PDB file of C-alpha atoms in Angstrom:
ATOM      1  CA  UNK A  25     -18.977 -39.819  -6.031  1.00 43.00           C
ATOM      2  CA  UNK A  26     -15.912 -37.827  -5.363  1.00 46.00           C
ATOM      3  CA  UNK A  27     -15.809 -34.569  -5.334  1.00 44.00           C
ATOM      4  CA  UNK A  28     -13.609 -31.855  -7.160  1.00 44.00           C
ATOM      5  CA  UNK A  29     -11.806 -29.867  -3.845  1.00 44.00           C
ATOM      6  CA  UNK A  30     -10.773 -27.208  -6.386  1.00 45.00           C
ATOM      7  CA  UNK A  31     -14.176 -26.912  -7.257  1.00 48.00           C
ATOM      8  CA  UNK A  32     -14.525 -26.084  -3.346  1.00 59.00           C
ATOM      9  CA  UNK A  33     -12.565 -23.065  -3.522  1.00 67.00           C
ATOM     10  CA  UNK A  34     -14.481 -19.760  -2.937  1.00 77.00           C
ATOM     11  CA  UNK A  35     -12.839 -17.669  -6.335  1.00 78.00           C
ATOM     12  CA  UNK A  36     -13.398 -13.905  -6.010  1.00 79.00           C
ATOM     13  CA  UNK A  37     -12.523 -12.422  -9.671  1.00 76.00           C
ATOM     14  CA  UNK A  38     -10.596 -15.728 -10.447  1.00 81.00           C
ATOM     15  CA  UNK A  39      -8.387 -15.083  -7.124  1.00 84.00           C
ATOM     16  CA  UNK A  40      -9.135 -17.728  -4.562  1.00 87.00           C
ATOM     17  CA  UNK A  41      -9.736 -17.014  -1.261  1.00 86.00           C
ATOM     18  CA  UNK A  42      -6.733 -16.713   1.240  1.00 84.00           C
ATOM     19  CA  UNK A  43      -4.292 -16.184  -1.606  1.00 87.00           C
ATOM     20  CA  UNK A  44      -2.195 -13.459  -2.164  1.00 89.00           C
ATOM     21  CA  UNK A  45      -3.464 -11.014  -4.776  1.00 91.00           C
ATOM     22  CA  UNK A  46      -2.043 -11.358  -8.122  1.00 91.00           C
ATOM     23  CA  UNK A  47      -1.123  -7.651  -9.690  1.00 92.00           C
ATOM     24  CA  UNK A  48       0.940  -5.598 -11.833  1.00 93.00           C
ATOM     25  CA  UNK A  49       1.657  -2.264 -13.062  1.00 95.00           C
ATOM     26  CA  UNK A  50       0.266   0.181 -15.749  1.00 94.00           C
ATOM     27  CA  UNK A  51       3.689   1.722 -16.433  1.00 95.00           C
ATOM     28  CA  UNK A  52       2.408   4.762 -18.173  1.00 94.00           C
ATOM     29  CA  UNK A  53       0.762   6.112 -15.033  1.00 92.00           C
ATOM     30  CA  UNK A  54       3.948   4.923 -13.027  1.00 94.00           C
ATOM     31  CA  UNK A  55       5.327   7.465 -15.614  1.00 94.00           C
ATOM     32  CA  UNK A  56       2.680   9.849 -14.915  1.00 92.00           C
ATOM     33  CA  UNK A  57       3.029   9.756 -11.462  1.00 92.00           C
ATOM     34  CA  UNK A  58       7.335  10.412 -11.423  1.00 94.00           C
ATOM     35  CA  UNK A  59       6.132  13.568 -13.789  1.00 92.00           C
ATOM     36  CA  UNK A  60       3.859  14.828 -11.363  1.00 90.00           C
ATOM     37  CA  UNK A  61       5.956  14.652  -9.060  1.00 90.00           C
ATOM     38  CA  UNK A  62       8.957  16.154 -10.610  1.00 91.00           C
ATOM     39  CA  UNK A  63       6.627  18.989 -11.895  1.00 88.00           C
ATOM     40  CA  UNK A  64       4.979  19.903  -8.197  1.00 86.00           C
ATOM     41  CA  UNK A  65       8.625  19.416  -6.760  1.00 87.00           C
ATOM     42  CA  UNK A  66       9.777  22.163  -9.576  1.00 87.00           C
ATOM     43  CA  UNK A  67       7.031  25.041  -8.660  1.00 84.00           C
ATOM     44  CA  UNK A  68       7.851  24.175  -5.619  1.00 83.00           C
ATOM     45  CA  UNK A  69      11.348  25.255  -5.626  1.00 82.00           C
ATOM     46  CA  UNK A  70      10.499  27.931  -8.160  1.00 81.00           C
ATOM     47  CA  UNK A  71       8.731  29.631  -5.505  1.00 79.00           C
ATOM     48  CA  UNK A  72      10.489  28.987  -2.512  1.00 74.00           C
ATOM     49  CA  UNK A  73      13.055  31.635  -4.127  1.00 69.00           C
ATOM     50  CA  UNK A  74      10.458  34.023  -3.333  1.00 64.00           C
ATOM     51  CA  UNK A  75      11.639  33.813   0.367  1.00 57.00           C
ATOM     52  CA  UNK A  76      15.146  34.854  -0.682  1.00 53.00           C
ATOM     53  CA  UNK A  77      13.457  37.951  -2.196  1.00 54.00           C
ATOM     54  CA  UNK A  78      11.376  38.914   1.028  1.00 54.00           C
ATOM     55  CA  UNK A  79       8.160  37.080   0.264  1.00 54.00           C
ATOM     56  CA  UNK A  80       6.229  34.373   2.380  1.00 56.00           C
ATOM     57  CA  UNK A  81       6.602  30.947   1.097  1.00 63.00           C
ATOM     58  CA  UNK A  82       4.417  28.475   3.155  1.00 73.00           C
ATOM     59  CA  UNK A  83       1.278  28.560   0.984  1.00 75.00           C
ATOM     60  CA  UNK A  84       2.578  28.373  -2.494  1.00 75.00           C
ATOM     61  CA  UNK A  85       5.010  25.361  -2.092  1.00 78.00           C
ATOM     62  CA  UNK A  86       2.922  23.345   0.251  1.00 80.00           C
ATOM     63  CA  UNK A  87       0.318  23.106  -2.374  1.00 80.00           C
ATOM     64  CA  UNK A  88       2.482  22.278  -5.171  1.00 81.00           C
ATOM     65  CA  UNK A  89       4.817  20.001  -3.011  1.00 82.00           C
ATOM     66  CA  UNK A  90       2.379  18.831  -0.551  1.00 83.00           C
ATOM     67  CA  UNK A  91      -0.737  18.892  -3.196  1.00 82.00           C
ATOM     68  CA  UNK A  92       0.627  17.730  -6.566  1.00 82.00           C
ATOM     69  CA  UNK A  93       4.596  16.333  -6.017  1.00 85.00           C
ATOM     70  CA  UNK A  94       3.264  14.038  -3.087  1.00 87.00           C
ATOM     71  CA  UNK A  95      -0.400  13.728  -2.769  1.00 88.00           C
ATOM     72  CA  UNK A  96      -0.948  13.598  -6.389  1.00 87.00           C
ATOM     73  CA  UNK A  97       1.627  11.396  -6.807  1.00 90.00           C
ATOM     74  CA  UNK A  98       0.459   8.935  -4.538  1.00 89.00           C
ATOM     75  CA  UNK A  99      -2.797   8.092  -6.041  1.00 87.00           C
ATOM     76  CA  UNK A 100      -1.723   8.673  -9.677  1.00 90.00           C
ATOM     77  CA  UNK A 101       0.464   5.698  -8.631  1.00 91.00           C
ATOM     78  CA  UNK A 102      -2.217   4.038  -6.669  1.00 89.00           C
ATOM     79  CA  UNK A 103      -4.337   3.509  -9.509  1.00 87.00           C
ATOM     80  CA  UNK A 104      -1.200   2.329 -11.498  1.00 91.00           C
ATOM     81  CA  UNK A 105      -1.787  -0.780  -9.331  1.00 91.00           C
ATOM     82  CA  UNK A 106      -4.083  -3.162 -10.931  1.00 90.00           C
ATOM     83  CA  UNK A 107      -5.314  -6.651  -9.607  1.00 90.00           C
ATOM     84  CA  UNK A 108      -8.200  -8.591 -10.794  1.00 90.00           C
ATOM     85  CA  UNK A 109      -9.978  -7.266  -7.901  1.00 88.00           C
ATOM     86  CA  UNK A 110     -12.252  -4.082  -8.045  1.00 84.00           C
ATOM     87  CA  UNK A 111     -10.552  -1.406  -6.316  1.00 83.00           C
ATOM     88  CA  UNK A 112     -12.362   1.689  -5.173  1.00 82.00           C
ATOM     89  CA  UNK A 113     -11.333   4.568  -2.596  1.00 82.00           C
ATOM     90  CA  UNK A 114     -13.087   5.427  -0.096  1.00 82.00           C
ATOM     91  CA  UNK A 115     -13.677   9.114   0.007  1.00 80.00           C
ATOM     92  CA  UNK A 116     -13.511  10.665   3.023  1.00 82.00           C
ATOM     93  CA  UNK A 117      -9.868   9.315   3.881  1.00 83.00           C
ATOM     94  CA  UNK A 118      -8.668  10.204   0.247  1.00 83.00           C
ATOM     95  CA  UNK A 119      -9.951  13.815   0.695  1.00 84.00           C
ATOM     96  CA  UNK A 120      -8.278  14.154   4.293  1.00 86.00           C
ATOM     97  CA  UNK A 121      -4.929  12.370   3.011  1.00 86.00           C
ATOM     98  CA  UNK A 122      -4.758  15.975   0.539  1.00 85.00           C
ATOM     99  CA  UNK A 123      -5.195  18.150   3.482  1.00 86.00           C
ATOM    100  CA  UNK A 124      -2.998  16.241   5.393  1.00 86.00           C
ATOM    101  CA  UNK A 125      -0.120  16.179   2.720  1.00 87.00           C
ATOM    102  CA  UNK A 126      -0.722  20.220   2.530  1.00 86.00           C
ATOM    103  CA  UNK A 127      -1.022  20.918   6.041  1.00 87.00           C
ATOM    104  CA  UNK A 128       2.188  19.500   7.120  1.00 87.00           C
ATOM    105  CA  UNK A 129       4.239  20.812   3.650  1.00 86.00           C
ATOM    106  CA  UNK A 130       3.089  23.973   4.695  1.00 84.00           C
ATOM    107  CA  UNK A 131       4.169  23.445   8.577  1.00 87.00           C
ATOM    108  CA  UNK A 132       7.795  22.009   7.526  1.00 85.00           C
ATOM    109  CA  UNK A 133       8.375  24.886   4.963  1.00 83.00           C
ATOM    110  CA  UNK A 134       7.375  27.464   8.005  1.00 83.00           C
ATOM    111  CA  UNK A 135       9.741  25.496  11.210  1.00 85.00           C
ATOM    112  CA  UNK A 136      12.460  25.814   7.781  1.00 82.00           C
ATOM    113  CA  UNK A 137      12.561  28.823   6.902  1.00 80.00           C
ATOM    114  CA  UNK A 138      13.193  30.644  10.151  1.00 81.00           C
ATOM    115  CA  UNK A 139      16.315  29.554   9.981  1.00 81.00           C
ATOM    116  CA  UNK A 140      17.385  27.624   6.785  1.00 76.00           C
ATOM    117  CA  UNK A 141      21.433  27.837   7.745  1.00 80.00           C
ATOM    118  CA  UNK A 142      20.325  26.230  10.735  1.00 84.00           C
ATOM    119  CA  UNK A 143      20.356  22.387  10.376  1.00 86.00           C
ATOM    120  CA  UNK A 144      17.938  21.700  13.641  1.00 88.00           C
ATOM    121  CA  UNK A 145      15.036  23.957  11.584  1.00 87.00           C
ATOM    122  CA  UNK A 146      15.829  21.983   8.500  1.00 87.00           C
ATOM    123  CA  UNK A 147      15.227  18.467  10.730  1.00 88.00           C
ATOM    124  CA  UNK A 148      12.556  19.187  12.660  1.00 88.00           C
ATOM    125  CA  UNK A 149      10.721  20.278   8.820  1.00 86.00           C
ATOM    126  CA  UNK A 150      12.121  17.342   7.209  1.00 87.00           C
ATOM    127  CA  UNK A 151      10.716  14.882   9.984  1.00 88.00           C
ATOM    128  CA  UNK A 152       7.140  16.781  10.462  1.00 86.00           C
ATOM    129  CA  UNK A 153       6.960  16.800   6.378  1.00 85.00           C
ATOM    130  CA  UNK A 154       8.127  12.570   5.844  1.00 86.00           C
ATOM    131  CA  UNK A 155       5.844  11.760   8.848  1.00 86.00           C
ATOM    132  CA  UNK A 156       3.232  13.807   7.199  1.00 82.00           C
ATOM    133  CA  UNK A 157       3.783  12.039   4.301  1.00 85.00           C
ATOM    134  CA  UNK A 158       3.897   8.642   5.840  1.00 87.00           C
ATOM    135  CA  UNK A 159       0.653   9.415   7.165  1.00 85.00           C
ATOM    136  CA  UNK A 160      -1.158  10.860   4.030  1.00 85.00           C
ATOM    137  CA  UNK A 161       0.529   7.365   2.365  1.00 88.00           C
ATOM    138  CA  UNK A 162      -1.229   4.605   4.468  1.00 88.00           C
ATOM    139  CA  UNK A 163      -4.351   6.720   4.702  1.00 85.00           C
ATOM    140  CA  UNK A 164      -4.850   6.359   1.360  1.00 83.00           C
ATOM    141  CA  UNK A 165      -4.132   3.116   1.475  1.00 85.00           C
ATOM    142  CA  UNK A 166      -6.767   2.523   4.431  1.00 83.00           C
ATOM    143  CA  UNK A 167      -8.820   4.006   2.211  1.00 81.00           C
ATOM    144  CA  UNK A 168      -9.016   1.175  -0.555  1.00 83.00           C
ATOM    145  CA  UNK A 169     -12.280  -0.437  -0.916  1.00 83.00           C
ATOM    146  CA  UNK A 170     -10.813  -4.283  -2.101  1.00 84.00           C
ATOM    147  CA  UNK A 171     -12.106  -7.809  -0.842  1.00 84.00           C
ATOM    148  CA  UNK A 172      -9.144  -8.283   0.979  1.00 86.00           C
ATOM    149  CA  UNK A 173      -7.117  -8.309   3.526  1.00 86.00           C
ATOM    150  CA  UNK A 174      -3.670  -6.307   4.113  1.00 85.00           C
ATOM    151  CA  UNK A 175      -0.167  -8.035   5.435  1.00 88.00           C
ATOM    152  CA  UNK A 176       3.080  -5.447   6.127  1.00 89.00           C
ATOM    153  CA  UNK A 177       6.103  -6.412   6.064  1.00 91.00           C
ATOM    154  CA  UNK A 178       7.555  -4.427   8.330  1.00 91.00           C
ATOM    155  CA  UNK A 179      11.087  -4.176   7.184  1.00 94.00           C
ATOM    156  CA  UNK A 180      10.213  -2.425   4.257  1.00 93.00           C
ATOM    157  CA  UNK A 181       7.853  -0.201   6.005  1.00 91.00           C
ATOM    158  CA  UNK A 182      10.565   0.800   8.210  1.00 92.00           C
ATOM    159  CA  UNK A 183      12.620   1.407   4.450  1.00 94.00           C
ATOM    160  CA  UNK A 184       9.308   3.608   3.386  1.00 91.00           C
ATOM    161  CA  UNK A 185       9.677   5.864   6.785  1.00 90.00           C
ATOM    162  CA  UNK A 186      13.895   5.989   6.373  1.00 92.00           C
ATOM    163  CA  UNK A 187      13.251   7.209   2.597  1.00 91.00           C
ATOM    164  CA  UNK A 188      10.086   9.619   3.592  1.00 88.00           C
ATOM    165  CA  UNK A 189      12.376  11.829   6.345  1.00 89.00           C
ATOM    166  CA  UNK A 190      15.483  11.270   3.852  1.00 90.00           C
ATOM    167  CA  UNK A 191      13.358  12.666   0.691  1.00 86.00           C
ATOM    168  CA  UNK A 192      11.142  15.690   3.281  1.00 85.00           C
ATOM    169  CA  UNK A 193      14.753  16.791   4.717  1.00 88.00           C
ATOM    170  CA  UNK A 194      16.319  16.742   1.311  1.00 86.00           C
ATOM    171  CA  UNK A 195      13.546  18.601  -0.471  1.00 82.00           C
ATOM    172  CA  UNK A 196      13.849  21.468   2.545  1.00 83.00           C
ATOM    173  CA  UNK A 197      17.682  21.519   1.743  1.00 86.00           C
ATOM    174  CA  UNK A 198      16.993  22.190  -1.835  1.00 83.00           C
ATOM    175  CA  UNK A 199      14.483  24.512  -1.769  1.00 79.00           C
ATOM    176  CA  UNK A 200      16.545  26.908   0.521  1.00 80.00           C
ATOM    177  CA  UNK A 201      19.829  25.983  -1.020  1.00 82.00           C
ATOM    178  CA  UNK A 202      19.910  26.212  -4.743  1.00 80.00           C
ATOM    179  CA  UNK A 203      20.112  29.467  -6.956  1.00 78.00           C
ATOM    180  CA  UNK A 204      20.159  28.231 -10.384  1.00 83.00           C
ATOM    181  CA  UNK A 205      17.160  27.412 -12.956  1.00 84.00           C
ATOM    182  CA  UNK A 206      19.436  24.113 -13.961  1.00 86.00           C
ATOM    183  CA  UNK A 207      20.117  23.508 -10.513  1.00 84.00           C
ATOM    184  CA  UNK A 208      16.529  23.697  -9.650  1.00 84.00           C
ATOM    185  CA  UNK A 209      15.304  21.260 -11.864  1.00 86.00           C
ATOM    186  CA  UNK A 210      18.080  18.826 -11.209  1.00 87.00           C
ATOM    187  CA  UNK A 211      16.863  18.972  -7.662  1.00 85.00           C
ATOM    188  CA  UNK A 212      13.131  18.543  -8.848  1.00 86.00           C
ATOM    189  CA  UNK A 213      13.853  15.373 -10.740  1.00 89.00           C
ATOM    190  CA  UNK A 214      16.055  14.023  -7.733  1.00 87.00           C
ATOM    191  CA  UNK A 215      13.210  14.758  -5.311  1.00 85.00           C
ATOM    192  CA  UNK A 216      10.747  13.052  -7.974  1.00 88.00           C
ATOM    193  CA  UNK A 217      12.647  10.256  -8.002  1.00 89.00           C
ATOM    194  CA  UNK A 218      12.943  10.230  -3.885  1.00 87.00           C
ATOM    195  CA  UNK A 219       8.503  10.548  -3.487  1.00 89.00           C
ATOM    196  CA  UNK A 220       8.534   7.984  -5.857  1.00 92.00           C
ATOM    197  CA  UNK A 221      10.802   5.615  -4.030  1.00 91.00           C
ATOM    198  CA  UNK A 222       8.986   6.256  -0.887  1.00 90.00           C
ATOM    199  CA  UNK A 223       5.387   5.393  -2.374  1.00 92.00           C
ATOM    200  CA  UNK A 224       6.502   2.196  -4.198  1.00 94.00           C
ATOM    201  CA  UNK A 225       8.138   1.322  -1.579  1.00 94.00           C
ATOM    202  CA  UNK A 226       5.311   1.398   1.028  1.00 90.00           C
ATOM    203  CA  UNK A 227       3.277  -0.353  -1.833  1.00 92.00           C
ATOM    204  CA  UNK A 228       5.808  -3.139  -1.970  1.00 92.00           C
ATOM    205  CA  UNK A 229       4.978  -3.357   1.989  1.00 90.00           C
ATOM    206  CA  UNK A 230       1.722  -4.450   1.494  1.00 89.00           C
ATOM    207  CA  UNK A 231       0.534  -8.154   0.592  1.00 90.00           C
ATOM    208  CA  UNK A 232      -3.336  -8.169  -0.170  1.00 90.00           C
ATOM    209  CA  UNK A 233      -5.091 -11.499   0.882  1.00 89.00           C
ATOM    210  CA  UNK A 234      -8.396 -11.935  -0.951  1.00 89.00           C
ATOM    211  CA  UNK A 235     -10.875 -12.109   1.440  1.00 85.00           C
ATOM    212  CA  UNK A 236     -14.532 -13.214   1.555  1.00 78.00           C
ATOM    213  CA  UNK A 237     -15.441 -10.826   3.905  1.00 72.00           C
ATOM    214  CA  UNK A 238     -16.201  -6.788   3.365  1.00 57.00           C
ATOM    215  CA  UNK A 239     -18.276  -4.671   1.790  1.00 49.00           C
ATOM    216  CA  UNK A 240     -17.892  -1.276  -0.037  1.00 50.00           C
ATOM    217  CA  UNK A 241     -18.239   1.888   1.555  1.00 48.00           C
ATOM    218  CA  UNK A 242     -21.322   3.738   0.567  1.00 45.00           C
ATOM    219  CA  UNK A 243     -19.138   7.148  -0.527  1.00 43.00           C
ATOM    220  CA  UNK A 244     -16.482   6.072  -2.959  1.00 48.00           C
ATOM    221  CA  UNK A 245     -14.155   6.961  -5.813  1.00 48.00           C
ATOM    222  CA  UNK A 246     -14.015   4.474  -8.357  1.00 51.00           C
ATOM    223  CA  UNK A 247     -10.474   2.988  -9.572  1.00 48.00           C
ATOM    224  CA  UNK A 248     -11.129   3.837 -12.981  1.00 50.00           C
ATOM    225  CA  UNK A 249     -11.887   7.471 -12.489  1.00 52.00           C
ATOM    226  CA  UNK A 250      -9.163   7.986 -10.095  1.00 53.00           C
ATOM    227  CA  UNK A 251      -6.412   9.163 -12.203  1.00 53.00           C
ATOM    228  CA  UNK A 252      -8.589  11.951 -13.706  1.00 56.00           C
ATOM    229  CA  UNK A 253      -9.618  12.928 -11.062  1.00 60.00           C
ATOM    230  CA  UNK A 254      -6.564  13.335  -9.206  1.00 59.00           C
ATOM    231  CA  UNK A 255      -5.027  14.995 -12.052  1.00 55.00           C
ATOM    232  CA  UNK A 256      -7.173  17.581 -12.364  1.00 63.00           C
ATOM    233  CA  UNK A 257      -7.035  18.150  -8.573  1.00 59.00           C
ATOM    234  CA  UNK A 258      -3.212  18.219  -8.667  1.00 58.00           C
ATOM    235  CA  UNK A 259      -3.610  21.256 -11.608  1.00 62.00           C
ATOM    236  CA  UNK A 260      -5.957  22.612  -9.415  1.00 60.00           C
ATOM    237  CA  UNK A 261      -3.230  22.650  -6.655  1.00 58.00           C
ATOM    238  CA  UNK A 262      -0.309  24.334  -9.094  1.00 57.00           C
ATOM    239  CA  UNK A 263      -2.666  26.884  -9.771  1.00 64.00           C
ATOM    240  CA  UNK A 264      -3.384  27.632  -6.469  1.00 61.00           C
ATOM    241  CA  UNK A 265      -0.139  27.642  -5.266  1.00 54.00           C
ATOM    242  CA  UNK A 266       1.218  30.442  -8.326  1.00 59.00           C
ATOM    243  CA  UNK A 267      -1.827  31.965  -8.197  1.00 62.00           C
ATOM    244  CA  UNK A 268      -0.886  32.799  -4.460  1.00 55.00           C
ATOM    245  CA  UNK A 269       2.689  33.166  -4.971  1.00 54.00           C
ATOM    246  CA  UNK A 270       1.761  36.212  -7.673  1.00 58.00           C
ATOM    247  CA  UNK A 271      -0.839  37.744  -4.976  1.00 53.00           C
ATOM    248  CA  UNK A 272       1.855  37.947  -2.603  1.00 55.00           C
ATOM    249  CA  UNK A 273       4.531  39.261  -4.405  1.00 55.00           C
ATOM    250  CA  UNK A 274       2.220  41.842  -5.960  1.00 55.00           C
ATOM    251  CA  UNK A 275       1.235  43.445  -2.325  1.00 52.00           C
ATOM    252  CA  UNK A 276       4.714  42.952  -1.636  1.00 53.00           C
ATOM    253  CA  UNK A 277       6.244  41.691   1.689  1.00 51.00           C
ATOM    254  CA  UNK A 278       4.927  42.242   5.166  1.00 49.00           C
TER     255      UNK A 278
END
């Protein structure tokens, strides 16, 4: 008796195996995640005006910038990705991925402001900060418990790490440049819109191949709870960040 070959097919959530994994957006956490951003990239500049005033600025801006503009951002937009597939992080990578995305805000803003007039400083910050981010981007990304397997495309990878070190040297411009409120949140929504680029851009490098094969980590985050918890952890990094910024301003500089 013949036999149905579709009925052959190993499905996994409806996907077949060795397909490409269907998905889509949820746009109002795409939204979410350019507000974030825009908002972290805003106290970030808010406070690197403390430097013109005598105060140190590493801590405050690489948690808002590093913590909530970027980090935040990132997985606020990683759970705006939705396939039929269940998604979960893994937790260990998603926890270093925030103290990478600090660490090397924090560095970039400290080789910066040495010398802001000097464009070298300003380089060397932007590229630590957009490989930084780079990193912290496709460690999260590593860290995605899915039954399947990831293609790149490597041209728009490449595009991801042009628009990471454009955005990082940009942001460093701006936050040792501009003067004005206005000016300053102009500059917040352009950087918002440049973190954003550079995350759905990496995203779009990715092809997910349902795959038979793998198994879930036993310490994970699951999809579902992810943009909570990130968005709590992102207020958590604001208010650490002006928390710090009015502790040293109060003592005054050193």
């Amino acid at each position: 008796m013949p036999t149905d070959s579709a009925s052959a097919i190993e499905m996994i959530s409806g996907v077949p195996v060795g397909a490409p994994v269907p998905y889509e957006y949820n746009l109002l956490l795409v939204a979410l995640s350019f507000l974030i951003s825009v908002l972290g990239s805003y106290v970030a500049l808010e406070m690197a005006t403390e430097r013109r005033r005598g105060n140190d600025t590493v801590t405050g801006p690489a948690f808002a910038l590093g913590g909530c503009a970027i980090w935040a951002m990132h997985f606020i937009g990683m759970a705006a990705y939705t396939t039929p597939l269940r998604v979960s992080y893994s937790l260990f990578p998603t926890l270093a991925s925030l103290v990478l995305a600090v660490g090397v805000t924090g560095f970039g803003f400290a080789i910066a402001q040495r010398d802001p007039s000097d464009r070298r400083n300003l380089l060397i910050g932007g590229v630590s900060i957009g490989g930084g981010v780079l990193t912290m981007h496709y460690l999260g990304m590593f860290g995605m418990d899915i039954r399947a397997t990831t293609e790149w495309r490597l041209a728009v990878v490449a595009a991801s790490v042009l628009i990471a070190v454009s955005a990082a040297t940009a942001a460093l411009w701006f936050a040792f440049t501009v003067t004005r409120r206005w000016q300053r949140a102009l500059a917040a929504v352009a950087m918002g819109v440049a973190v954003c680029a550079m995350h759905y851009t990496g995203m779009a490098a990715a092809i997910f191949v349902c795959s038979a094969n793998g198994s879930p980590s036993q310490y994970v985050l699951e999809g579902a709870y992810l943009p909570h918890i990130v968005f709590a952890l992102a207020l958590v990094s604001l208010a650490t960040s002006m928390a710090y910024t009015r502790f040293d301003k109060a003592i005054g500089p050193r």
